[in-house]
Coordinates of C-alpha atoms in Angstrom, one line a residue:
X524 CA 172.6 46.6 63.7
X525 CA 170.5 45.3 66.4
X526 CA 168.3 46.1 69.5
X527 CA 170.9 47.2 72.1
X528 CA 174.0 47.5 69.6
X529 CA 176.1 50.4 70.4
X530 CA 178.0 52.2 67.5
X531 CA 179.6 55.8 66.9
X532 CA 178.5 58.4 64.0
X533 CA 178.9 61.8 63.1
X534 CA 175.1 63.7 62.9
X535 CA 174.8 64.5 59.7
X536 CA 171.6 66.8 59.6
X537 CA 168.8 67.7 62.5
X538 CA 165.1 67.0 61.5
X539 CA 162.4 69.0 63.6
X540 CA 161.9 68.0 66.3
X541 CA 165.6 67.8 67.9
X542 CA 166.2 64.9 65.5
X543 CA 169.6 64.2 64.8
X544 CA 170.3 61.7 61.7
X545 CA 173.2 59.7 60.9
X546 CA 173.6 58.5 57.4
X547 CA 175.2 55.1 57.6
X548 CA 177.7 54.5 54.6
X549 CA 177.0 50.8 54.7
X550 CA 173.5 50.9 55.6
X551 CA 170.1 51.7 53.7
X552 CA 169.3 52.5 57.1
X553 CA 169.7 56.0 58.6
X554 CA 170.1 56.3 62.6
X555 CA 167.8 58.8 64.4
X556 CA 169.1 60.1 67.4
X557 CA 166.9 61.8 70.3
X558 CA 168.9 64.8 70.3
X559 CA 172.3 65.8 68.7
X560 CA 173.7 68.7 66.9
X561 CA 174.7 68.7 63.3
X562 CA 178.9 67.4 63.7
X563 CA 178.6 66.0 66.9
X564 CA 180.3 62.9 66.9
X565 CA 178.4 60.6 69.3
X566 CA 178.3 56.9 70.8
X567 CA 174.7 55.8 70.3
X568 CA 172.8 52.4 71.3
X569 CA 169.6 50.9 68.8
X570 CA 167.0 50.7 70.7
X571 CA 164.5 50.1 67.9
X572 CA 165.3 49.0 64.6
X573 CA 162.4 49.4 62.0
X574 CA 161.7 48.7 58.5
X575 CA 164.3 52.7 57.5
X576 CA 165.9 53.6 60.3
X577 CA 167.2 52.5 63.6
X578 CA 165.5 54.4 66.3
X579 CA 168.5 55.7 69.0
X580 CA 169.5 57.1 71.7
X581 CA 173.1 59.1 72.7
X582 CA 175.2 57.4 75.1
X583 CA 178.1 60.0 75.1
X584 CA 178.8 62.9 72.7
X585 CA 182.7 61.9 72.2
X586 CA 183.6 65.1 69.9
X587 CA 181.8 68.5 69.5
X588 CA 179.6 69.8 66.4
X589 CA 181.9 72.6 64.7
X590 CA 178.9 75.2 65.4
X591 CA 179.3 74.5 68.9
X592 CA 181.4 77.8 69.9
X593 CA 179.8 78.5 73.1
X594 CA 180.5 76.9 76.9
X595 CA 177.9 75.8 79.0
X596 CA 176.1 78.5 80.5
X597 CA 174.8 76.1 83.5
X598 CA 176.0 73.5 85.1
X599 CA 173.4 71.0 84.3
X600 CA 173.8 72.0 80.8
X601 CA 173.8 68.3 78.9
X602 CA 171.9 66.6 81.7
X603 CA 169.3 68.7 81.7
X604 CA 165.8 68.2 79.5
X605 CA 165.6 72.3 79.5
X606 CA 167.9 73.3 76.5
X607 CA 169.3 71.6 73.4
X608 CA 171.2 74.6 71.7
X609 CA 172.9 77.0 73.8
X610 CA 176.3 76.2 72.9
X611 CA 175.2 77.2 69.2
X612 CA 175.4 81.0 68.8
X613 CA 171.7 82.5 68.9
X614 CA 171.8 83.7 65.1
X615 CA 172.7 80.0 64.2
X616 CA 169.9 78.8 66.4
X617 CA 167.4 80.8 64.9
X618 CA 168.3 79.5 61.3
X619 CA 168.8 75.7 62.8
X620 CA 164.5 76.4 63.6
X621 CA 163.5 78.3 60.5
X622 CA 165.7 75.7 57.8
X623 CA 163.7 72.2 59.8
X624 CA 160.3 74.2 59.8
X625 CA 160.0 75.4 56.6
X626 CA 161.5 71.9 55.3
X627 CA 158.3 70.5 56.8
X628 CA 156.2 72.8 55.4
X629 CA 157.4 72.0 51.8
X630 CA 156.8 68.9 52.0
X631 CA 153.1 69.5 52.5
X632 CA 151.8 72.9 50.9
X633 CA 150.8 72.5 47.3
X634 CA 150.8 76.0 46.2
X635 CA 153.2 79.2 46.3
X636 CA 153.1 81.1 50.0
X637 CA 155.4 84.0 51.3
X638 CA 157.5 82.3 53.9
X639 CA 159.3 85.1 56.0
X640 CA 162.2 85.6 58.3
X641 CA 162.0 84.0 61.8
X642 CA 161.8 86.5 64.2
X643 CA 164.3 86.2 67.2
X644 CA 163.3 86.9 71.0
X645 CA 163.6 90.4 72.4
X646 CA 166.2 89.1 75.0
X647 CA 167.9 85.6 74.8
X648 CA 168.9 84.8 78.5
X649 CA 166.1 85.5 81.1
X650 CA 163.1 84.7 79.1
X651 CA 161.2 82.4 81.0
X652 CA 158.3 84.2 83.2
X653 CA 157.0 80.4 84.7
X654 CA 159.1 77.9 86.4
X655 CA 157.1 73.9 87.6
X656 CA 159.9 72.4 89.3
X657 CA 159.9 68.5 90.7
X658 CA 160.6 67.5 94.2
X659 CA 162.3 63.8 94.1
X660 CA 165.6 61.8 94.6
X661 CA 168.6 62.9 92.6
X662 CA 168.9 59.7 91.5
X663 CA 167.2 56.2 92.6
X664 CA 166.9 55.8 96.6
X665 CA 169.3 58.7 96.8
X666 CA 168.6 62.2 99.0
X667 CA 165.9 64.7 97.8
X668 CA 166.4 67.1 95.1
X669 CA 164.2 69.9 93.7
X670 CA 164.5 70.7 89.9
X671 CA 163.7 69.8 86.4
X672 CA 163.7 66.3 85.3
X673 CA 166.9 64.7 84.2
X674 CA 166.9 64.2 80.1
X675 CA 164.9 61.1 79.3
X676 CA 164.2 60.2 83.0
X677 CA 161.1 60.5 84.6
X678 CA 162.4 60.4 88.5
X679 CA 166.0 61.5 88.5
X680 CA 165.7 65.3 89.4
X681 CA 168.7 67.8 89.1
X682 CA 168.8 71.1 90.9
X683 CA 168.7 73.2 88.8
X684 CA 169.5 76.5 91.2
X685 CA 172.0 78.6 88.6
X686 CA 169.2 77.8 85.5
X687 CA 170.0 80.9 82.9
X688 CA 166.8 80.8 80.9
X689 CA 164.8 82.3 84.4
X690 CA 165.6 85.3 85.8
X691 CA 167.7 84.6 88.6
X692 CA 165.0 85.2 91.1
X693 CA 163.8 81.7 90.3
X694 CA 166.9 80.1 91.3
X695 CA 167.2 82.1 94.6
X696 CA 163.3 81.0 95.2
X697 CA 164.1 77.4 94.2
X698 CA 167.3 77.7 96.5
X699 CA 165.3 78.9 99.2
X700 CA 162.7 76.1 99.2
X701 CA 164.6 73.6 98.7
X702 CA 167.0 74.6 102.2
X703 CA 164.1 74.8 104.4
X704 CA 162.2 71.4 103.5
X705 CA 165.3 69.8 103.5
X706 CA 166.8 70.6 106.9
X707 CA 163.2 70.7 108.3
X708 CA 163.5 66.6 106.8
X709 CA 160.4 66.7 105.1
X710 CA 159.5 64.2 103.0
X711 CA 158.4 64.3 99.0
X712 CA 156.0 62.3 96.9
X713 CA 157.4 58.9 95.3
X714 CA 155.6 58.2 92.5
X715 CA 155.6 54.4 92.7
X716 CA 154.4 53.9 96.1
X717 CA 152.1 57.2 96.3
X718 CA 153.1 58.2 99.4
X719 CA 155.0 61.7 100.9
X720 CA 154.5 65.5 101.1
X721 CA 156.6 67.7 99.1
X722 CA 155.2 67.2 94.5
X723 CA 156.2 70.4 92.8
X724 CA 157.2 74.2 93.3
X725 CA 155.7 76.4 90.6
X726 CA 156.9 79.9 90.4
X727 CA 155.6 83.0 88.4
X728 CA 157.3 86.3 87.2
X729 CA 156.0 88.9 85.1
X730 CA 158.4 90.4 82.9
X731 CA 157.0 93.8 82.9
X732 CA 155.9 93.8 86.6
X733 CA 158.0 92.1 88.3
X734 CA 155.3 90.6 90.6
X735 CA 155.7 87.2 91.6
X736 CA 153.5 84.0 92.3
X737 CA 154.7 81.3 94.2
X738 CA 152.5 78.0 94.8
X739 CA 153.9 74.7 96.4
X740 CA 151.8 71.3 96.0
X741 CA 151.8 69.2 98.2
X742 CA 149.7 65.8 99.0
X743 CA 147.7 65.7 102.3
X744 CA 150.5 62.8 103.4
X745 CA 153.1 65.2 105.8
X746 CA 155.4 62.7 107.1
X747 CA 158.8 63.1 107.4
X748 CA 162.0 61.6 105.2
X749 CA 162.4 58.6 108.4
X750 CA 158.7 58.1 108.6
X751 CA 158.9 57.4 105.2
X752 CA 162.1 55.4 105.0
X753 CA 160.4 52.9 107.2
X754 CA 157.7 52.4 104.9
X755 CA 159.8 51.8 101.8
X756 CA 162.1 49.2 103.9
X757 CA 159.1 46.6 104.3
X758 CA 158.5 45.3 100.8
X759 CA 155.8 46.7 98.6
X760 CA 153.8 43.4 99.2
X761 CA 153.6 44.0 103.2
X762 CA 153.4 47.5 102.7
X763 CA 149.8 47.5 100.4
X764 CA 148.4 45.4 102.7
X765 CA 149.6 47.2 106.1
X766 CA 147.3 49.8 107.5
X767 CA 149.2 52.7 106.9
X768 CA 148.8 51.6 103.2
X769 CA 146.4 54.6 102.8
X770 CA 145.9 58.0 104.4
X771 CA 143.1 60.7 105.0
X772 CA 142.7 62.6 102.6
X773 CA 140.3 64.6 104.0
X774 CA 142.1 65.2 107.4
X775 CA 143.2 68.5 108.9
X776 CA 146.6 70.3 108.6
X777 CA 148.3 69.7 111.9
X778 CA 150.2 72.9 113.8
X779 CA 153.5 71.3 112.8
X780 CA 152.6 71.2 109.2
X781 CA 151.2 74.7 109.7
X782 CA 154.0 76.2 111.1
X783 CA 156.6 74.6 109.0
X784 CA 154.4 76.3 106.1
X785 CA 154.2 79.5 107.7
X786 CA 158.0 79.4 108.4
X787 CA 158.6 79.2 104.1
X788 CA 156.7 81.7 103.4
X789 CA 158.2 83.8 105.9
X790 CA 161.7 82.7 104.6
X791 CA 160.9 83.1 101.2
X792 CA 159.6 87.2 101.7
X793 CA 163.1 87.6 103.2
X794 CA 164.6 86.4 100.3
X795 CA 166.6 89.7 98.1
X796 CA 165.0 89.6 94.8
X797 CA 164.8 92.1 91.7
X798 CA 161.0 91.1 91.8
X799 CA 158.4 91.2 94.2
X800 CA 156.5 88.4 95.8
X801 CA 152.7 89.2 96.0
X802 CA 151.1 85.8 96.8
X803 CA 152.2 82.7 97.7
X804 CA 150.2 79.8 97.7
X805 CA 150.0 76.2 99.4
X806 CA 147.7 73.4 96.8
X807 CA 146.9 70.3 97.9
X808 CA 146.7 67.3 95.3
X809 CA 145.9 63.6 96.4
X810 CA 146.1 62.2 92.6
X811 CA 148.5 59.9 91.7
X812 CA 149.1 61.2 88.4
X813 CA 151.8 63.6 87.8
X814 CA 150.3 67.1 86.8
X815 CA 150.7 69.7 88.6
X816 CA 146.8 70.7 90.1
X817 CA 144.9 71.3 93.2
X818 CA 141.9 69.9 95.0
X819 CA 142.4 72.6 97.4
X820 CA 144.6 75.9 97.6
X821 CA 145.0 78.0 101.0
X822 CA 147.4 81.6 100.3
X823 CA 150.1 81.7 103.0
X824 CA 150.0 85.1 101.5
X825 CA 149.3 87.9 99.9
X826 CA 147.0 86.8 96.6
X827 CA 146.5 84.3 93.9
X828 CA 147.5 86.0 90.8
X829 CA 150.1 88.4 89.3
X830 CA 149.9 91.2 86.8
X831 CA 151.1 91.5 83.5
X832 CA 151.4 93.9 80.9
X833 CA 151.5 93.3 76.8
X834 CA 151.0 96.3 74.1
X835 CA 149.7 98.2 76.6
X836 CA 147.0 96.1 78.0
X837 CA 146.7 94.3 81.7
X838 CA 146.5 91.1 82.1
X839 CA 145.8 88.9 85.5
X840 CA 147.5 85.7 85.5
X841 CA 146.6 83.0 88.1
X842 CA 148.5 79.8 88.8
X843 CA 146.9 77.8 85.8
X844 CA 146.2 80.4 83.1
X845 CA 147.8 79.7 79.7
X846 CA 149.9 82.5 79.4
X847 CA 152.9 82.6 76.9
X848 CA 156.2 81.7 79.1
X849 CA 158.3 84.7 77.2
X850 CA 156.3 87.6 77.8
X851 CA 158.6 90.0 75.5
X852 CA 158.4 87.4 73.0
X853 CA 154.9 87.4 73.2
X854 CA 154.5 91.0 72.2
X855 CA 156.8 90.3 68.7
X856 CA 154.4 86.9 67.9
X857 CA 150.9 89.2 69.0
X858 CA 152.3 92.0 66.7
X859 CA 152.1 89.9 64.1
X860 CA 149.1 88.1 64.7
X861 CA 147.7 91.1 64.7
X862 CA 149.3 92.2 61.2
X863 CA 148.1 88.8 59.8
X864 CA 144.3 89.3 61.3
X865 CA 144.1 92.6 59.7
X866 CA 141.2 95.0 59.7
X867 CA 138.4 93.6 60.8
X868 CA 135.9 96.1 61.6
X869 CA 132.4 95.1 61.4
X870 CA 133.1 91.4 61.4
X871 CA 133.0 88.8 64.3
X872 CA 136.4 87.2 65.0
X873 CA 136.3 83.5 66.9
X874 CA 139.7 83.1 68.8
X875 CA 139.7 79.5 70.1
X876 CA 141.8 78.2 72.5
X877 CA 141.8 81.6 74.1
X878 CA 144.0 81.0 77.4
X879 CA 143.4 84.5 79.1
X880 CA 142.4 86.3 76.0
X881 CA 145.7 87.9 75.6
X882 CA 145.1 87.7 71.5
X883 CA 141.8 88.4 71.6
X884 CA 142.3 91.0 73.7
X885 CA 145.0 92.4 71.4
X886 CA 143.3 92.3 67.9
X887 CA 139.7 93.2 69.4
X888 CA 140.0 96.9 68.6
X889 CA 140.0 95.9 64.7
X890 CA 136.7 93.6 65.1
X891 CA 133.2 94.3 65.6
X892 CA 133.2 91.3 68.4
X893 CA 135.7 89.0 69.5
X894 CA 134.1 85.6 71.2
X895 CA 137.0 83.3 73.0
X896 CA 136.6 79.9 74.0
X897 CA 138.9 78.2 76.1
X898 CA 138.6 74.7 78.3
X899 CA 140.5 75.8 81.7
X900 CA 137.6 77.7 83.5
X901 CA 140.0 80.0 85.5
X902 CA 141.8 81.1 82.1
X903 CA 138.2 82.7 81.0
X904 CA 137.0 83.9 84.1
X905 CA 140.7 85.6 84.2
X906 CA 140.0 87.3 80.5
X907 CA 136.9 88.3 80.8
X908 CA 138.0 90.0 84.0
X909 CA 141.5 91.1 82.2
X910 CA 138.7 92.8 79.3
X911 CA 136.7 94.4 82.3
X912 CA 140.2 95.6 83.2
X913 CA 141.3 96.9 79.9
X914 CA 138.0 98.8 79.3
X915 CA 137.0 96.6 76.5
X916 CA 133.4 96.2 75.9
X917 CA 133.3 93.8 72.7
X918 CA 135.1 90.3 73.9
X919 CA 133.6 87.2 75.3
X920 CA 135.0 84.6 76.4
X921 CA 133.4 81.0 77.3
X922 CA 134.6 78.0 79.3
X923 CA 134.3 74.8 77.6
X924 CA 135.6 72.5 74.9
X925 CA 135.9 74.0 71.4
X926 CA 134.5 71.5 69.4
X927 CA 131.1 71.5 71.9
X928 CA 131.4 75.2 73.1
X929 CA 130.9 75.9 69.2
X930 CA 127.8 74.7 69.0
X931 CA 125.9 77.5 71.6
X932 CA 127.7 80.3 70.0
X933 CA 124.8 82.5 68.5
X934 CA 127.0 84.5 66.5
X935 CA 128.2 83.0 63.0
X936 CA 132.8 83.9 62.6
X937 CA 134.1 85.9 59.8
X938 CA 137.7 85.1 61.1
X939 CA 139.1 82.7 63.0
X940 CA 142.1 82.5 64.8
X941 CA 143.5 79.5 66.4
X942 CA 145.9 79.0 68.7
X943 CA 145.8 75.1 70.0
X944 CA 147.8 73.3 72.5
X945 CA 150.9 71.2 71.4
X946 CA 148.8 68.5 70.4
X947 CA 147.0 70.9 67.4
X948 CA 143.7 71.1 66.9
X949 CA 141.3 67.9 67.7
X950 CA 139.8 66.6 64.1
X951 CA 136.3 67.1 65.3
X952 CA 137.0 71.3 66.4
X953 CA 139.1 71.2 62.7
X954 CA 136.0 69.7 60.8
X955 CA 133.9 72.1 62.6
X956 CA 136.5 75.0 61.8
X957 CA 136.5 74.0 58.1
X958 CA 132.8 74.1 57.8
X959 CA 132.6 77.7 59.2
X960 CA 133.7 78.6 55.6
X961 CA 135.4 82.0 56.9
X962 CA 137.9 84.0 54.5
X963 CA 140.5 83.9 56.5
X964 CA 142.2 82.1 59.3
X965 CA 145.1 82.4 61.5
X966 CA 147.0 79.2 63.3
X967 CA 149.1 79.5 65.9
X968 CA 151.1 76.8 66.2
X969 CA 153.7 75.8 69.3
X970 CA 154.4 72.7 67.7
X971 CA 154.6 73.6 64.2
X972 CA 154.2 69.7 63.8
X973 CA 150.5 70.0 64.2
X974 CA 150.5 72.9 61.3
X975 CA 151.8 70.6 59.0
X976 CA 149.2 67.9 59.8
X977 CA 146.4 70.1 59.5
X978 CA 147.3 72.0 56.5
X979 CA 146.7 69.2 53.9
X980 CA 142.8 69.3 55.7
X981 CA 142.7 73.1 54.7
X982 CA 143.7 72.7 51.6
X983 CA 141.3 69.6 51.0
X984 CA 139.0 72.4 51.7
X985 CA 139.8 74.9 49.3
X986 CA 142.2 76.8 51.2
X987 CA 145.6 77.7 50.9
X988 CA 148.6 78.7 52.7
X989 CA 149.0 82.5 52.1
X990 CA 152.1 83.5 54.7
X991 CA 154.0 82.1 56.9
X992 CA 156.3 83.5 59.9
X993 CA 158.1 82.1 62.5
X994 CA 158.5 83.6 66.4
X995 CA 161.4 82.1 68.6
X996 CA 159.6 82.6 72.0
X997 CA 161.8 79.9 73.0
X998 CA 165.9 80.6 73.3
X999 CA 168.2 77.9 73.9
X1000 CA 165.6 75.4 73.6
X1001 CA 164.5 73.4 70.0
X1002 CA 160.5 74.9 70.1
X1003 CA 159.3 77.6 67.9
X1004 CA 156.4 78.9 67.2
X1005 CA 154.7 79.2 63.9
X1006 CA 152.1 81.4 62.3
X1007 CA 150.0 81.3 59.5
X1008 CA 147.3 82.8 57.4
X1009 CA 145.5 80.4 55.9
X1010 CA 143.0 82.2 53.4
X1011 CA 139.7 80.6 51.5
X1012 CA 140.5 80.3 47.3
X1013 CA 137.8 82.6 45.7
X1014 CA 136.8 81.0 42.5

């Protein structure tokens, strides 16, 4: 087959993650799909073809897998980047994640390790407690949507108001947004010509709580949609060079965009909702990548963080703290962190990548100390003012870049725990980890991909793999996380 060739199969098996492979009869070749279900029958196009496979994407999925026994819960379901698997009964789903993980695993532990059952989330629907939603066109130079990201397009947007992994007070939220910018014909960000208001709504619920954050960023550009469909008729050429090809930055909010501000947040505390909205927040971001951030933040009201509760502790949770998006998963996975960290009383326990300090929080009453390091600044002032909170007087937690943070720690580890961001941990912070020479370590991983990549290092090291368990914090969707305790070979 070649570049651009389209073809029909039947997915024969799902490698993590959300792989789908097609074993071709007259092919050495096999076909890996972005996506699919084991039985779908699907019409695929090549767009790579490489030395063992041809590297494809799914045109249309012409007859269902035969675990498929569930309808669409949503109507996006399909279109939608959000979910993979929720036509496949939850019990399947959770062995679909625990049969491609441990497959990887195999592959590269060298020694015997206790690999037990996945554990499933408290509650399947409802799980998410953090929403970022897009502003942008529904599709190319058509009218404004607010949502998630169409699969495998990075400016069609579908709105996504009857979403079933959120508790429906994200929808009504999203619903209500979206209604007022729209008739007050406001216009959004587009991304190829850096102009426009409206960039992403990011909403908050804690689980336990029911408090609510709401922040909406916005550039400093507030134009409307016909102020900015005269732009984009000139051509880009006569545009760059006109003198509206840049605008202040710096300026002030005028009363209109003040007013029509005032006016959502007004709207939006009207809104009936289980929850309750404490703060709701306006950011301001002039950067032309896509990340949701601020230069500035003025509250429209109320404050700028919600409260949480895990195991009995508090935690405060501000627009950009790491905190785990299924807080009632989060309690099953901490449990068992904490069952694979043990007693530890007397020793010093490093958690690194520390987010709020939720873990460290957690396991600190079995440790002499617990010192957290985590890069986002407003994550570790948030813990350390979550341990103030909580009573606890032996946690720390630093701001700063693992691998150079390490270095002005005073205090030598006798455990580690890590729990990295998707892409794992960085081979200088792993090195450094390694050298540490602790008995004991426990990796968290969200993308169990980066387990597998740094457990031949371990090893190298003279550790092995001891136990491993699996947390679905994630319903619906084809992420897992994956824990292990990684122990130091005494000779």
């Amino acid at each position: 087959m070649k570049k651009g060739e389209i073809a029909e199969g039947i997915v024969s098996y799902v490698d993590f993650p959300d792989k789908g492979i097609i074993i071709l009869e007259d092919d050495e070749r096999k076909v890996v799909l972005k996506g699919g279900i084991e039985g779908q029958k699907v019409r695929f196009r090549v767009q790579k073809r490489r030395n063992d496979r041809y590297e494809s994407c799914i045109e249309e999925v012409l007859e269902k897998s035969y675990k498929e026994t569930r309808e669409p819960a949503c109507k996006n379901y399909g279109l939608c980047g959000g979910c993979s698997y929720h036509t496949i009964p939850y019990e399947e789903q959770l062995k679909l994640k625990s049969f491609q993980v441990k497959k990887m695993l195999d592959r590269v532990i060298t020694t015997e390790y206790e690999y037990e059952e996945i554990l499933g989330s408290p509650t399947e629907w409802e799980t998410r407690n953090k929403m970022e939603y897009a502003f942008g066109d529904s599709y190319k130079g058509g009218p404004m949507s607010l949502g998630l990201h169409k699969r495998g397009h990075f400016h069609d947007i579908l709105y996504t108001d009857d979403c079933k992994i959120v508790n429906d007070d994200f929808n009504k939220i999203l619903r209500c947004v979206f209604e007022h910018f729209n008739k007050a014909e406001i216009s959004f960000y587009n991304k190829a010509m850096h102009r426009g208001y409206l960039r992403h709504l990011l909403v908050r619920r804690a689980s336990k709580t029911g408090e609510i954050l709401i922040a909406l960023e916005t550039s400093s550009d507030f134009i409307t949609k016909s102020e900015k469909s005269a732009m984009e008729m000139d051509s880009l050429k006569e545009f760059l060079v006109s003198s509206n090809a840049f605008y202040d930055k710096n300026r002030e909010q005028s009363q209109l965009e003040k007013d029509i501000l005032a006016e959502m947040a007004r709207k939006l505390r009207e809104v009936c909702l289980d929850g309750n909205i404490v703060g709701i927040i306006h950011l301001i971001n002039n950067g032309v990548s896509d990340d949701v951030k601020a230069e500035k933040q003025h509250i429209l009201f109320g404050r700028d963080y919600i409260n949480e509760e895990l195991l009995g502790l508090k935690f405060k949770i501000t627009t950009f703290s790491f905190f785990q998006t299924n807080s009632l998963g989060a309690e099953v996975l901490y449990s068992k962190v904490r069952e694979y960290v043990g007693n530890n009383e007397g020793n010093v326990v490093y958690d690194l990548y520390s987010g709020t300090g939720t873990i460290g929080q957690i396991i600190s009453p079995v440790a002499r100390k617990v010192i957290g390091i985590e890069i986002v600044e407003e994550a570790v002032k948030a813990a350390n003012e979550n341990a103030k909170l909580n009573g606890l007087t032996n946690t720390e937690f630093l701001a700063g870049d693992v691998f150079k943070v390490l270095d002005e720690v005073g205090e030598s580890p006798d455990f580690i725990i890590l729990d990295p961001p998707r892409d794992g941990v960085s081979p200088k912070a792993l090195k450094r980890v390694i050298g540490y020479g602790v008995d004991g370590i426990v990796y968290i991983a969200c993308k169990p991909t980066s387990l597998v990549r740094d457990i031949p290092e371990f090893e190298a090291a003279g550790y092995r793999v001891e136990k491993v368990c699996l947390c679905d914090m994630f319903p619906e969707t084809l992420h897992v996380e994956t824990i292990a305790l990684i122990q130091r070979v005494k000779s």
